[in-house]
PDB file of C-alpha atoms in Angstrom:
ATOM      1  CA  MET S   1     215.995  43.561 235.094  1.00 78.00           C
ATOM      2  CA  SER S   2     217.998  43.912 232.190  1.00 90.00           C
ATOM      3  CA  LEU S   3     219.302  47.748 230.834  1.00 94.00           C
ATOM      4  CA  ASN S   4     220.234  48.084 227.224  1.00 95.00           C
ATOM      5  CA  ALA S   5     223.249  50.694 227.340  1.00 96.00           C
ATOM      6  CA  ILE S   6     225.365  52.504 224.993  1.00 95.00           C
ATOM      7  CA  LEU S   7     229.094  53.817 226.145  1.00 94.00           C
ATOM      8  CA  VAL S   8     229.839  57.352 224.815  1.00 91.00           C
ATOM      9  CA  GLU S   9     233.383  58.447 224.777  1.00 90.00           C
ATOM     10  CA  ASP S  10     236.367  59.470 222.255  1.00 87.00           C
ATOM     11  CA  GLU S  11     239.499  57.824 224.255  1.00 90.00           C
ATOM     12  CA  ALA S  12     239.815  54.405 223.321  1.00 92.00           C
ATOM     13  CA  ASN S  13     241.662  53.376 226.375  1.00 93.00           C
ATOM     14  CA  SER S  14     238.797  55.056 228.473  1.00 91.00           C
ATOM     15  CA  ARG S  15     236.156  53.079 226.657  1.00 91.00           C
ATOM     16  CA  GLU S  16     238.285  49.616 227.056  1.00 95.00           C
ATOM     17  CA  ILE S  17     238.240  49.899 230.967  1.00 94.00           C
ATOM     18  CA  LEU S  18     234.527  50.498 231.094  1.00 94.00           C
ATOM     19  CA  ARG S  19     233.566  48.001 228.569  1.00 95.00           C
ATOM     20  CA  ASN S  20     235.608  45.513 230.701  1.00 96.00           C
ATOM     21  CA  TYR S  21     234.235  46.771 233.975  1.00 96.00           C
ATOM     22  CA  ILE S  22     230.911  46.384 232.538  1.00 96.00           C
ATOM     23  CA  ALA S  23     231.407  43.312 231.694  1.00 95.00           C
ATOM     24  CA  LYS S  24     232.427  41.968 234.715  1.00 96.00           C
ATOM     25  CA  TYR S  25     230.551  43.501 237.209  1.00 96.00           C
ATOM     26  CA  CYS S  26     227.602  44.935 235.626  1.00 95.00           C
ATOM     27  CA  PRO S  27     225.922  41.936 234.713  1.00 95.00           C
ATOM     28  CA  SER S  28     222.619  43.215 233.867  1.00 95.00           C
ATOM     29  CA  ILE S  29     223.963  45.705 231.424  1.00 96.00           C
ATOM     30  CA  ASN S  30     223.120  44.964 227.982  1.00 96.00           C
ATOM     31  CA  LEU S  31     225.302  46.808 226.443  1.00 96.00           C
ATOM     32  CA  LEU S  32     224.083  47.509 222.307  1.00 96.00           C
ATOM     33  CA  GLY S  33     227.333  49.623 221.169  1.00 95.00           C
ATOM     34  CA  GLU S  34     229.858  52.596 221.657  1.00 95.00           C
ATOM     35  CA  ALA S  35     230.471  55.896 220.183  1.00 91.00           C
ATOM     36  CA  SER S  36     233.663  57.914 220.073  1.00 90.00           C
ATOM     37  CA  SER S  37     231.502  61.010 219.128  1.00 87.00           C
ATOM     38  CA  ILE S  38     227.955  63.152 219.674  1.00 86.00           C
ATOM     39  CA  LYS S  39     227.459  62.431 216.279  1.00 88.00           C
ATOM     40  CA  GLU S  40     228.171  58.363 216.486  1.00 91.00           C
ATOM     41  CA  ALA S  41     225.974  58.642 219.839  1.00 90.00           C
ATOM     42  CA  LEU S  42     222.939  59.970 218.099  1.00 90.00           C
ATOM     43  CA  VAL S  43     222.747  57.738 215.681  1.00 92.00           C
ATOM     44  CA  LEU S  44     222.860  54.833 218.433  1.00 92.00           C
ATOM     45  CA  ILE S  45     220.319  56.472 219.947  1.00 91.00           C
ATOM     46  CA  GLU S  46     218.381  56.929 217.663  1.00 89.00           C
ATOM     47  CA  ASN S  47     218.599  53.388 216.479  1.00 92.00           C
ATOM     48  CA  ASN S  48     218.130  51.468 220.070  1.00 92.00           C
ATOM     49  CA  HIS S  49     215.547  51.197 222.806  1.00 89.00           C
ATOM     50  CA  LEU S  50     217.895  52.517 225.492  1.00 91.00           C
ATOM     51  CA  ASP S  51     217.563  52.771 229.333  1.00 91.00           C
ATOM     52  CA  LEU S  52     220.850  53.716 229.899  1.00 92.00           C
ATOM     53  CA  VAL S  53     224.131  55.375 228.740  1.00 92.00           C
ATOM     54  CA  PHE S  54     227.311  55.683 229.839  1.00 94.00           C
ATOM     55  CA  LEU S  55     228.445  59.739 228.978  1.00 89.00           C
ATOM     56  CA  ASP S  56     232.324  61.318 228.736  1.00 86.00           C
ATOM     57  CA  VAL S  57     231.881  65.009 229.171  1.00 79.00           C
ATOM     58  CA  GLU S  58     234.296  66.283 226.756  1.00 76.00           C
ATOM     59  CA  MET S  59     234.001  64.846 223.172  1.00 74.00           C
ATOM     60  CA  PRO S  60     235.870  66.808 220.274  1.00 69.00           C
ATOM     61  CA  PHE S  61     233.599  69.067 218.432  1.00 69.00           C
ATOM     62  CA  GLY S  62     231.257  69.752 221.428  1.00 70.00           C
ATOM     63  CA  ASN S  63     230.483  68.049 224.918  1.00 73.00           C
ATOM     64  CA  ALA S  64     227.684  65.753 226.501  1.00 72.00           C
ATOM     65  CA  PHE S  65     225.589  69.131 227.095  1.00 78.00           C
ATOM     66  CA  ASP S  66     225.314  69.440 223.709  1.00 79.00           C
ATOM     67  CA  LEU S  67     224.702  65.754 222.841  1.00 81.00           C
ATOM     68  CA  LEU S  68     221.554  66.185 225.135  1.00 81.00           C
ATOM     69  CA  ASP S  69     220.239  69.630 224.628  1.00 80.00           C
ATOM     70  CA  GLN S  70     219.456  67.452 221.050  1.00 82.00           C
ATOM     71  CA  LEU S  71     217.595  64.917 222.828  1.00 80.00           C
ATOM     72  CA  PRO S  72     214.596  66.898 224.716  1.00 68.00           C
ATOM     73  CA  ASP S  73     212.295  63.744 225.128  1.00 71.00           C
ATOM     74  CA  ARG S  74     215.274  61.520 225.996  1.00 77.00           C
ATOM     75  CA  THR S  75     213.541  58.490 227.834  1.00 78.00           C
ATOM     76  CA  PHE S  76     217.094  56.493 228.655  1.00 85.00           C
ATOM     77  CA  GLU S  77     219.110  57.507 232.220  1.00 87.00           C
ATOM     78  CA  THR S  78     222.485  59.596 232.314  1.00 88.00           C
ATOM     79  CA  VAL S  79     225.199  58.523 234.203  1.00 90.00           C
ATOM     80  CA  PHE S  80     228.030  60.629 233.390  1.00 86.00           C
ATOM     81  CA  VAL S  81     231.535  59.299 233.580  1.00 86.00           C
ATOM     82  CA  THR S  82     234.472  62.499 233.611  1.00 81.00           C
ATOM     83  CA  ALA S  83     238.071  63.124 234.443  1.00 76.00           C
ATOM     84  CA  TYR S  84     236.672  66.297 236.017  1.00 67.00           C
ATOM     85  CA  ASP S  85     234.347  67.155 238.879  1.00 67.00           C
ATOM     86  CA  HIS S  86     233.529  70.766 237.570  1.00 58.00           C
ATOM     87  CA  TYR S  87     230.906  69.449 235.642  1.00 56.00           C
ATOM     88  CA  ALA S  88     228.723  67.684 238.778  1.00 56.00           C
ATOM     89  CA  LYS S  89     226.479  70.737 238.838  1.00 58.00           C
ATOM     90  CA  ASP S  90     225.537  70.838 235.285  1.00 59.00           C
ATOM     91  CA  ALA S  91     225.167  67.039 235.491  1.00 52.00           C
ATOM     92  CA  LEU S  92     222.553  67.697 238.316  1.00 56.00           C
ATOM     93  CA  ASN S  93     220.875  70.006 235.525  1.00 54.00           C
ATOM     94  CA  ASN S  94     220.936  67.885 232.858  1.00 54.00           C
ATOM     95  CA  HIS S  95     219.014  65.375 235.292  1.00 57.00           C
ATOM     96  CA  ALA S  96     222.100  62.666 235.351  1.00 72.00           C
ATOM     97  CA  ALA S  97     220.970  59.329 237.197  1.00 76.00           C
ATOM     98  CA  TYR S  98     224.501  59.097 239.017  1.00 83.00           C
ATOM     99  CA  TYR S  99     228.393  61.103 238.218  1.00 84.00           C
ATOM    100  CA  LEU S 100     231.167  58.834 237.966  1.00 86.00           C
ATOM    101  CA  THR S 101     235.027  60.299 237.934  1.00 84.00           C
ATOM    102  CA  LYS S 102     237.802  58.882 236.714  1.00 85.00           C
ATOM    103  CA  PRO S 103     239.728  56.565 237.529  1.00 90.00           C
ATOM    104  CA  ILE S 104     235.985  54.481 237.479  1.00 91.00           C
ATOM    105  CA  ASN S 105     235.759  52.810 241.158  1.00 93.00           C
ATOM    106  CA  ILE S 106     234.204  50.051 240.999  1.00 94.00           C
ATOM    107  CA  ASP S 107     231.764  50.071 243.621  1.00 94.00           C
ATOM    108  CA  GLU S 108     230.807  53.551 242.385  1.00 92.00           C
ATOM    109  CA  LEU S 109     229.621  51.905 238.939  1.00 94.00           C
ATOM    110  CA  VAL S 110     228.149  49.259 240.751  1.00 95.00           C
ATOM    111  CA  ASN S 111     225.945  51.649 242.722  1.00 93.00           C
ATOM    112  CA  ALA S 112     225.448  53.679 239.612  1.00 91.00           C
ATOM    113  CA  VAL S 113     224.039  50.839 237.787  1.00 94.00           C
ATOM    114  CA  ASP S 114     221.858  49.842 240.848  1.00 92.00           C
ATOM    115  CA  TYR S 115     220.597  53.289 241.086  1.00 87.00           C
ATOM    116  CA  VAL S 116     219.228  53.327 237.250  1.00 89.00           C
ATOM    117  CA  GLU S 117     217.981  49.520 237.635  1.00 89.00           C
ATOM    118  CA  GLY S 118     215.881  51.045 240.658  1.00 85.00           C
ATOM    119  CA  VAL S 119     214.355  53.945 238.891  1.00 78.00           C
ATOM    120  CA  ARG S 120     213.550  51.139 235.081  1.00 79.00           C
ATOM    121  CA  GLU S 121     211.868  49.191 237.811  1.00 78.00           C
ATOM    122  CA  LYS S 122     209.628  51.975 239.270  1.00 68.00           C
ATOM    123  CA  GLU S 123     208.980  53.385 235.575  1.00 62.00           C
ATOM    124  CA  ALA S 124     208.086  50.195 234.208  1.00 64.00           C
ATOM    125  CA  SER S 125     205.457  49.055 237.076  1.00 56.00           C
ATOM    126  CA  LEU S 126     203.787  52.844 236.199  1.00 43.00           C
ATOM    127  CA  GLU S 127     203.923  52.131 232.815  1.00 46.00           C
ATOM    128  CA  GLY S 128     200.487  52.453 230.608  1.00 47.00           C
ATOM    129  CA  GLU S 129     198.638  53.398 233.880  1.00 46.00           C
ATOM    130  CA  VAL S 130     198.199  56.855 232.460  1.00 45.00           C
ATOM    131  CA  LEU S 131     194.861  56.862 231.036  1.00 41.00           C
ATOM    132  CA  SER S 132     195.028  59.129 227.417  1.00 41.00           C
ATOM    133  CA  THR S 133     191.933  60.642 226.171  1.00 40.00           C
ATOM    134  CA  LYS S 134     192.420  58.430 222.754  1.00 42.00           C
ATOM    135  CA  SER S 135     191.757  55.243 224.378  1.00 41.00           C
ATOM    136  CA  ASN S 136     189.463  56.040 227.361  1.00 44.00           C
ATOM    137  CA  GLY S 137     186.567  56.492 225.882  1.00 44.00           C
ATOM    138  CA  VAL S 138     185.593  59.774 227.487  1.00 50.00           C
ATOM    139  CA  GLU S 139     185.581  62.963 226.036  1.00 66.00           C
ATOM    140  CA  GLY S 140     187.758  66.013 227.010  1.00 84.00           C
ATOM    141  CA  LYS S 141     188.844  63.956 230.251  1.00 85.00           C
ATOM    142  CA  LEU S 142     192.669  62.640 230.546  1.00 83.00           C
ATOM    143  CA  THR S 143     192.930  60.514 233.823  1.00 79.00           C
ATOM    144  CA  LEU S 144     195.578  60.110 236.032  1.00 78.00           C
ATOM    145  CA  PRO S 145     196.689  57.934 237.934  1.00 69.00           C
ATOM    146  CA  GLN S 146     197.056  57.950 242.195  1.00 64.00           C
ATOM    147  CA  GLN S 147     197.550  55.073 244.835  1.00 60.00           C
ATOM    148  CA  ASP S 148     194.128  55.148 246.071  1.00 61.00           C
ATOM    149  CA  GLY S 149     192.250  55.447 242.539  1.00 67.00           C
ATOM    150  CA  PHE S 150     192.923  57.791 239.837  1.00 74.00           C
ATOM    151  CA  GLN S 151     192.011  61.632 239.558  1.00 79.00           C
ATOM    152  CA  VAL S 152     189.849  62.678 236.091  1.00 84.00           C
ATOM    153  CA  LEU S 153     191.286  66.063 234.774  1.00 86.00           C
ATOM    154  CA  ASN S 154     189.622  68.535 232.399  1.00 89.00           C
ATOM    155  CA  ILE S 155     191.569  68.710 229.857  1.00 91.00           C
ATOM    156  CA  ALA S 156     190.143  72.441 228.503  1.00 90.00           C
ATOM    157  CA  GLU S 157     191.276  73.333 232.563  1.00 91.00           C
ATOM    158  CA  ILE S 158     195.079  72.355 231.657  1.00 94.00           C
ATOM    159  CA  LEU S 159     196.993  75.655 231.200  1.00 95.00           C
ATOM    160  CA  TYR S 160     200.554  74.133 230.228  1.00 96.00           C
ATOM    161  CA  CYS S 161     202.574  71.624 230.679  1.00 95.00           C
ATOM    162  CA  LYS S 162     206.351  71.319 231.013  1.00 94.00           C
ATOM    163  CA  ALA S 163     209.157  69.005 230.645  1.00 91.00           C
ATOM    164  CA  ASP S 164     210.905  67.706 233.745  1.00 86.00           C
ATOM    165  CA  ASP S 165     213.353  65.022 231.957  1.00 81.00           C
ATOM    166  CA  ASN S 166     211.111  61.738 231.683  1.00 82.00           C
ATOM    167  CA  TYR S 167     208.528  63.424 233.771  1.00 88.00           C
ATOM    168  CA  THR S 168     205.781  66.206 233.063  1.00 91.00           C
ATOM    169  CA  GLU S 169     204.471  68.593 235.152  1.00 93.00           C
ATOM    170  CA  ILE S 170     200.920  69.558 233.859  1.00 94.00           C
ATOM    171  CA  TYR S 171     199.443  72.934 235.861  1.00 94.00           C
ATOM    172  CA  LEU S 172     196.426  73.602 236.255  1.00 92.00           C
ATOM    173  CA  LEU S 173     194.800  77.440 237.208  1.00 85.00           C
ATOM    174  CA  ASN S 174     195.720  76.371 241.158  1.00 84.00           C
ATOM    175  CA  LYS S 175     197.823  73.572 241.352  1.00 89.00           C
ATOM    176  CA  LYS S 176     200.865  71.631 239.867  1.00 90.00           C
ATOM    177  CA  ILE S 177     200.556  67.661 239.034  1.00 89.00           C
ATOM    178  CA  LEU S 178     203.809  65.552 237.752  1.00 88.00           C
ATOM    179  CA  VAL S 179     203.247  62.049 235.934  1.00 85.00           C
ATOM    180  CA  SER S 180     205.889  60.004 235.229  1.00 82.00           C
ATOM    181  CA  LYS S 181     205.652  60.116 231.449  1.00 84.00           C
ATOM    182  CA  THR S 182     207.491  62.216 228.815  1.00 88.00           C
ATOM    183  CA  LEU S 183     206.259  65.698 226.922  1.00 90.00           C
ATOM    184  CA  LYS S 184     205.816  64.160 224.067  1.00 90.00           C
ATOM    185  CA  TYR S 185     203.986  61.335 225.415  1.00 87.00           C
ATOM    186  CA  PHE S 186     201.358  64.014 226.487  1.00 90.00           C
ATOM    187  CA  GLU S 187     201.845  65.621 222.842  1.00 91.00           C
ATOM    188  CA  ASP S 188     200.425  62.659 221.301  1.00 88.00           C
ATOM    189  CA  ALA S 189     197.662  61.798 223.391  1.00 85.00           C
ATOM    190  CA  LEU S 190     196.468  65.817 223.047  1.00 90.00           C
ATOM    191  CA  THR S 191     197.089  65.783 219.275  1.00 88.00           C
ATOM    192  CA  ASP S 192     192.996  66.037 218.629  1.00 87.00           C
ATOM    193  CA  TYR S 193     192.885  69.259 221.253  1.00 90.00           C
ATOM    194  CA  PRO S 194     193.686  72.649 221.057  1.00 91.00           C
ATOM    195  CA  PHE S 195     198.041  72.108 222.281  1.00 93.00           C
ATOM    196  CA  ALA S 196     200.893  73.564 220.680  1.00 93.00           C
ATOM    197  CA  ARG S 197     204.304  72.624 221.307  1.00 94.00           C
ATOM    198  CA  VAL S 198     205.845  75.955 221.328  1.00 93.00           C
ATOM    199  CA  HIS S 199     209.544  74.829 223.014  1.00 92.00           C
ATOM    200  CA  LYS S 200     211.360  71.343 223.533  1.00 89.00           C
ATOM    201  CA  SER S 201     210.161  71.880 227.937  1.00 92.00           C
ATOM    202  CA  PHE S 202     206.584  73.399 227.087  1.00 95.00           C
ATOM    203  CA  LEU S 203     203.397  72.157 225.177  1.00 95.00           C
ATOM    204  CA  VAL S 204     200.503  74.939 226.123  1.00 95.00           C
ATOM    205  CA  ASN S 205     196.313  75.560 225.673  1.00 94.00           C
ATOM    206  CA  VAL S 206     196.158  77.545 222.902  1.00 93.00           C
ATOM    207  CA  ASN S 207     192.709  78.466 224.539  1.00 93.00           C
ATOM    208  CA  GLU S 208     194.819  79.503 227.836  1.00 93.00           C
ATOM    209  CA  VAL S 209     197.351  82.139 225.927  1.00 93.00           C
ATOM    210  CA  VAL S 210     196.049  85.275 226.552  1.00 92.00           C
ATOM    211  CA  LYS S 211     199.100  87.154 224.571  1.00 90.00           C
ATOM    212  CA  TYR S 212     201.574  86.783 221.883  1.00 89.00           C
ATOM    213  CA  ARG S 213     205.473  88.944 222.180  1.00 86.00           C
ATOM    214  CA  LYS S 214     207.405  88.826 218.950  1.00 81.00           C
ATOM    215  CA  GLY S 215     211.165  88.065 218.703  1.00 78.00           C
ATOM    216  CA  LYS S 216     213.035  85.802 217.106  1.00 78.00           C
ATOM    217  CA  GLY S 217     210.705  82.472 218.355  1.00 79.00           C
ATOM    218  CA  GLY S 218     208.676  85.156 220.792  1.00 84.00           C
ATOM    219  CA  SER S 219     206.914  84.274 223.557  1.00 89.00           C
ATOM    220  CA  VAL S 220     203.622  84.005 225.135  1.00 91.00           C
ATOM    221  CA  VAL S 221     201.774  84.892 228.376  1.00 92.00           C
ATOM    222  CA  MET S 222     199.455  82.212 229.637  1.00 93.00           C
ATOM    223  CA  SER S 223     195.677  82.801 231.396  1.00 92.00           C
ATOM    224  CA  ASN S 224     198.243  82.476 234.602  1.00 91.00           C
ATOM    225  CA  GLY S 225     200.595  84.915 233.700  1.00 91.00           C
ATOM    226  CA  LYS S 226     203.137  82.449 233.193  1.00 91.00           C
ATOM    227  CA  GLU S 227     205.401  83.853 229.778  1.00 92.00           C
ATOM    228  CA  VAL S 228     206.521  80.953 228.195  1.00 92.00           C
ATOM    229  CA  MET S 229     209.509  81.535 225.364  1.00 90.00           C
ATOM    230  CA  VAL S 230     208.558  79.936 221.896  1.00 90.00           C
ATOM    231  CA  SER S 231     211.554  78.346 220.099  1.00 87.00           C
ATOM    232  CA  ALA S 232     212.272  79.369 216.582  1.00 83.00           C
ATOM    233  CA  SER S 233     211.662  76.453 214.863  1.00 83.00           C
ATOM    234  CA  LYS S 234     208.050  76.133 216.535  1.00 86.00           C
ATOM    235  CA  LYS S 235     206.595  79.741 216.296  1.00 86.00           C
ATOM    236  CA  LYS S 236     205.262  79.188 212.655  1.00 84.00           C
ATOM    237  CA  ASP S 237     202.912  75.850 213.955  1.00 86.00           C
ATOM    238  CA  PHE S 238     201.853  78.169 216.916  1.00 88.00           C
ATOM    239  CA  LEU S 239     201.336  80.936 214.755  1.00 85.00           C
ATOM    240  CA  SER S 240     199.188  78.817 212.727  1.00 85.00           C
ATOM    241  CA  TYR S 241     196.101  78.643 215.365  1.00 87.00           C
ATOM    242  CA  PHE S 242     195.886  82.581 215.075  1.00 81.00           C
ATOM    243  CA  ASN S 243     195.276  82.882 211.567  1.00 66.00           C
TER     244      ASN S 243
END
């Protein structure tokens, strides 16, 4: 399958090397643009539907992790490209698909692209299989696909949803369900129900909130005892449910 990609690297020589390697050894990559800074990268990401970003770690006025922090709902895969191996743990924590060290090994580059192709093919096969409450015609229900059919959830029984990169963890009282959709997808699907986006990583059922603790953003305690931070930018919208 074809992968739409961009290259984010502040060094012109390194960009040229990677660009040439991609052109010669990775025919599935459709390189849509290049960026030498976080600012330029954000513009490319916002204006293109991307499958993959080749991302250098150290850049002027910030680093790769500063960029990713501004993209909580990203749907693309990330391949880190860096001269330093001590960023590997941070890359893993940011759900990097692959970690390449300079000088770039061509076989490793091809392996990275093959891995991302496999991930995107799997996601494409699942696309559209989660039926939202708006499209399935069943009031108050959410259907999630399974190998032998599908599971029907009562929306009222969902305590909260947590982002896990391109996946979402749905928490019920006694179990957790992992779904191959972004948190933004569920935020949109549940817009007609009392669910509040309180943080880049959390969407909570307001009816299951049992306590609010003050702070810059504060935090909420859910009915299962889980405490969830409220970001300062989301605080006003959340508190509007209780005015």
